[in-house]
PDB file of C-alpha atoms in Angstrom:
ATOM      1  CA  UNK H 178     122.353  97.022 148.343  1.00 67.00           C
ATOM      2  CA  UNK H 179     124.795  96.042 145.161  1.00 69.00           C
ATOM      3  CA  UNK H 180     122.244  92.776 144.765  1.00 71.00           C
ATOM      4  CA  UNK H 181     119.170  95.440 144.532  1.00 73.00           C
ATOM      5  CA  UNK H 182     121.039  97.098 142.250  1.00 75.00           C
ATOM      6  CA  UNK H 183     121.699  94.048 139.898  1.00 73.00           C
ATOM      7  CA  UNK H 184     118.445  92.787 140.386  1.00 67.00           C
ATOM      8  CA  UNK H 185     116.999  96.305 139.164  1.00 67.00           C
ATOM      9  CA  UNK H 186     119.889  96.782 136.255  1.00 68.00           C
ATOM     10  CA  UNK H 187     118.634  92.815 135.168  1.00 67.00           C
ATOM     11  CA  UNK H 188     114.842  93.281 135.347  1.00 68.00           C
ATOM     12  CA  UNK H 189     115.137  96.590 133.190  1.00 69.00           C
ATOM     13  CA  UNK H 190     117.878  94.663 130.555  1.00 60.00           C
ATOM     14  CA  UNK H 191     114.962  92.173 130.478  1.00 60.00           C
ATOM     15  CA  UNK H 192     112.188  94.211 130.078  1.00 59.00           C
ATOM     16  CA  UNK H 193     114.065  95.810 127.282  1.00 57.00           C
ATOM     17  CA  UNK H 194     115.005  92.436 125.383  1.00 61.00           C
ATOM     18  CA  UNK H 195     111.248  91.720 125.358  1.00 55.00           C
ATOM     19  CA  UNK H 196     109.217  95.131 124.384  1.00 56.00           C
ATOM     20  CA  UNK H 197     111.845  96.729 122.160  1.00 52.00           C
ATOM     21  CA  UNK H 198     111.132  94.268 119.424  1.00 51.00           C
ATOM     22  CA  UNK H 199     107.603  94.417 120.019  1.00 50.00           C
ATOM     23  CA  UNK H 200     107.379  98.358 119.840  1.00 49.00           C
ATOM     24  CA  UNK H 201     109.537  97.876 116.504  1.00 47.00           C
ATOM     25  CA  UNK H 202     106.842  95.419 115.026  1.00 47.00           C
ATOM     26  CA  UNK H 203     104.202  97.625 116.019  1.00 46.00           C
ATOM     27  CA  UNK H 204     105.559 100.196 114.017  1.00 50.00           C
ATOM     28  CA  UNK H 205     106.338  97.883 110.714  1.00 51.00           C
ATOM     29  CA  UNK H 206     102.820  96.728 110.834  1.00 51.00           C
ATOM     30  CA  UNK H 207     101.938 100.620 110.154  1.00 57.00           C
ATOM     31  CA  UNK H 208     103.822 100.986 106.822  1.00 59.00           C
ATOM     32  CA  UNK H 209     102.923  97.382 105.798  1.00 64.00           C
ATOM     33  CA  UNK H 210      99.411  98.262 105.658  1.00 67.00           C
ATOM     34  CA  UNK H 211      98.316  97.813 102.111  1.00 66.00           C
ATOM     35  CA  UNK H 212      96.274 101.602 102.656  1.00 64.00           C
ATOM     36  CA  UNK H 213      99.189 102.970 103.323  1.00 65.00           C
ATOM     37  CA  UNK H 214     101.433 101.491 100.215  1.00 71.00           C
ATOM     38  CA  UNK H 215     102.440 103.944  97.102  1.00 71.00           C
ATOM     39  CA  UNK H 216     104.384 101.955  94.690  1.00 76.00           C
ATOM     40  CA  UNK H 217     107.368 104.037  94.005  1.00 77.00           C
ATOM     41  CA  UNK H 218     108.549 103.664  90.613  1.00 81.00           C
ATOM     42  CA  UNK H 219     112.509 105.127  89.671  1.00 79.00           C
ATOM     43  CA  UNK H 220     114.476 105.048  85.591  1.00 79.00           C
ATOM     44  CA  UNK H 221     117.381 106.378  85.043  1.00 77.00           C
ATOM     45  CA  UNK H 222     116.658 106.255  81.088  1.00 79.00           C
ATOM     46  CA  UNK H 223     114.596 105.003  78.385  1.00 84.00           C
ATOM     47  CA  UNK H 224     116.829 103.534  75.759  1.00 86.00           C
ATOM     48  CA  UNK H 225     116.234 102.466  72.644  1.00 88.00           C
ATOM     49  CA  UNK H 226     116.505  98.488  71.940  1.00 88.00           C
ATOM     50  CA  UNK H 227     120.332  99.336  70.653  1.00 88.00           C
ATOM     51  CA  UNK H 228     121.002 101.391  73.479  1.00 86.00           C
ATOM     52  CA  UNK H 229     119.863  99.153  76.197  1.00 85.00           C
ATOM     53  CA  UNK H 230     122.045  96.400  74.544  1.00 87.00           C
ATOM     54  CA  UNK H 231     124.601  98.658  76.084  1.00 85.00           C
ATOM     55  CA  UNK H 232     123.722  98.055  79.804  1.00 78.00           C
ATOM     56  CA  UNK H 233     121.748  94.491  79.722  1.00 81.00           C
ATOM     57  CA  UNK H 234     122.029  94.360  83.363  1.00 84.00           C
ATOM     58  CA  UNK H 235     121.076  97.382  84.660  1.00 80.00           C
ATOM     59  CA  UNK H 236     117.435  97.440  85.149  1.00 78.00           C
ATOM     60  CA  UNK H 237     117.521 101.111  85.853  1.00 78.00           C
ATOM     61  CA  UNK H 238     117.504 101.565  82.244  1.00 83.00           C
ATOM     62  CA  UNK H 239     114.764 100.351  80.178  1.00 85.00           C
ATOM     63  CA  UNK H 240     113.371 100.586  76.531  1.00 87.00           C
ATOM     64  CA  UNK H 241     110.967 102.709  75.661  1.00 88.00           C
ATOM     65  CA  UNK H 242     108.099 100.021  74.257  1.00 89.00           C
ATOM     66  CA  UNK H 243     109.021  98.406  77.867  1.00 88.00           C
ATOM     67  CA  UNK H 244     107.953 101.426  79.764  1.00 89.00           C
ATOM     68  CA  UNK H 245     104.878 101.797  77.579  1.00 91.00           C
ATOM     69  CA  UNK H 246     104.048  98.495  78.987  1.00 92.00           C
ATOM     70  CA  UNK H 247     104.350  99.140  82.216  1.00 90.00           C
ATOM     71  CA  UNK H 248     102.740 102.526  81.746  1.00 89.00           C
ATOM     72  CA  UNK H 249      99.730 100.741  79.791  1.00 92.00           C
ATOM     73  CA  UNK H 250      99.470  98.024  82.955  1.00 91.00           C
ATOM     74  CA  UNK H 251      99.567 100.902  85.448  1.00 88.00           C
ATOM     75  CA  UNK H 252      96.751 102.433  83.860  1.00 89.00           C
ATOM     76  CA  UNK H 253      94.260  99.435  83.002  1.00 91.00           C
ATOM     77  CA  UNK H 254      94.313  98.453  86.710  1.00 89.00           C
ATOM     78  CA  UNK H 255      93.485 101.701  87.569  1.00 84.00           C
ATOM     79  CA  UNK H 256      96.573 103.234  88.729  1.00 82.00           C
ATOM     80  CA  UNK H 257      97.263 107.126  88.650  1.00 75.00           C
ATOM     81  CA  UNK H 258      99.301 109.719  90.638  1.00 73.00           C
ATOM     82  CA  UNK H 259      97.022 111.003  92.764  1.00 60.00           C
ATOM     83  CA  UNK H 260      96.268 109.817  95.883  1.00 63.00           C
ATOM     84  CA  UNK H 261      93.258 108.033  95.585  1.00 60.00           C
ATOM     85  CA  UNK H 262      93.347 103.875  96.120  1.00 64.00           C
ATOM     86  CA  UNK H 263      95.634 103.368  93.513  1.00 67.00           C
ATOM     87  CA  UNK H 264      98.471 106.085  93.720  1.00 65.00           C
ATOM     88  CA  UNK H 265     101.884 105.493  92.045  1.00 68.00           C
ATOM     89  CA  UNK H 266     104.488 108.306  92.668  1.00 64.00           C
ATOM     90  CA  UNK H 267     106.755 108.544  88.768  1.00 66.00           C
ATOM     91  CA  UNK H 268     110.256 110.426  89.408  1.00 62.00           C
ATOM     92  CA  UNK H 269     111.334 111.538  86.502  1.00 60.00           C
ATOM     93  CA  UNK H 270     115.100 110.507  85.210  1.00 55.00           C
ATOM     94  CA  UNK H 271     117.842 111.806  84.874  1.00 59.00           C
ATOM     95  CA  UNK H 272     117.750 115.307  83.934  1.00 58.00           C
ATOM     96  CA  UNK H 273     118.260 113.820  79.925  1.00 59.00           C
ATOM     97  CA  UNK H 274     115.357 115.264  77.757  1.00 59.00           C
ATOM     98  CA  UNK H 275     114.836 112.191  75.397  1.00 65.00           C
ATOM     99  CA  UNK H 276     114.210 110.532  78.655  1.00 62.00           C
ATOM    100  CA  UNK H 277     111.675 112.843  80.236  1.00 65.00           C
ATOM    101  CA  UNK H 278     109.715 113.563  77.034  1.00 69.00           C
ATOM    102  CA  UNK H 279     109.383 110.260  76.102  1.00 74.00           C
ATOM    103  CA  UNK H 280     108.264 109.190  79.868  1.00 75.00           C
ATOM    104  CA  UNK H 281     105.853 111.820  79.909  1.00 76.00           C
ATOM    105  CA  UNK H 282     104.024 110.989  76.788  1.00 80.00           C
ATOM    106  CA  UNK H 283     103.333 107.550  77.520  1.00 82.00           C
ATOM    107  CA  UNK H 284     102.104 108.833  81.085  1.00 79.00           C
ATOM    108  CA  UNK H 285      99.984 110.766  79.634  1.00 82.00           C
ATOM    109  CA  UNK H 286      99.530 108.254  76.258  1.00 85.00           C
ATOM    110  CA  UNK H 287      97.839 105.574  79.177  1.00 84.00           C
ATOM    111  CA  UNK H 288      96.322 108.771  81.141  1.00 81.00           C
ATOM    112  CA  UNK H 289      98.012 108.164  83.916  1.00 76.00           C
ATOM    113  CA  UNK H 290      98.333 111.877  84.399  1.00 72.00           C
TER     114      UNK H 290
END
């Protein structure tokens, strides 16, 4: 009876070992389909080039000729934010004003929205 019991406890450790990695997988392969990617893009602040000399390594904050860049690349390879084939999803800042005007007239600048 106790050696049923091992044998059982051991066949279910087993079978868990071997699918519960699988079933993980399975479910990774889902979100790295390239259908079901939206690029997720997050500032904290545009700076000016003097103000981002005051946090060179924080790439949370970037100038505001570096975001036109990105928001220029964004919109010649046909990305927007809708959800069509080429979706991005902008959050916007920090609550700071400079910040969010600035962001949203180069969205709008590359017609992103």
């Amino acid at each position: 009876m106790r050696r049923n019991i091992i044998v059982g406890l051991s066949t279910i450790l087993l079978a868990l070992i071997v699918l519960v990695p699988r079933i993980a997988y399975a479910a990774e392969g889902d979100v790295a389909d390239p259908a079901t990617q939206i690029p997720v893009l997050m500032y904290h602040g545009l700076l000016t080039e003097e103000e981002k000399q005051l946090h060179p390594n924080n790439s949370s904050y970037i100038t505001k000729a570096s975001f036109e860049k990105q928001m220029k690349y964004l919109a010649e390879n046909g990305y927007h934010t809708v959800i069509p084939s080429h979706a991005i999803g902008a959050r916007h800042f920090d609550n700071s004003s400079n910040s969010e005007l600035s962001g949203c007239l180069a969205l709008q600048q590359f017609r992103i929205i």
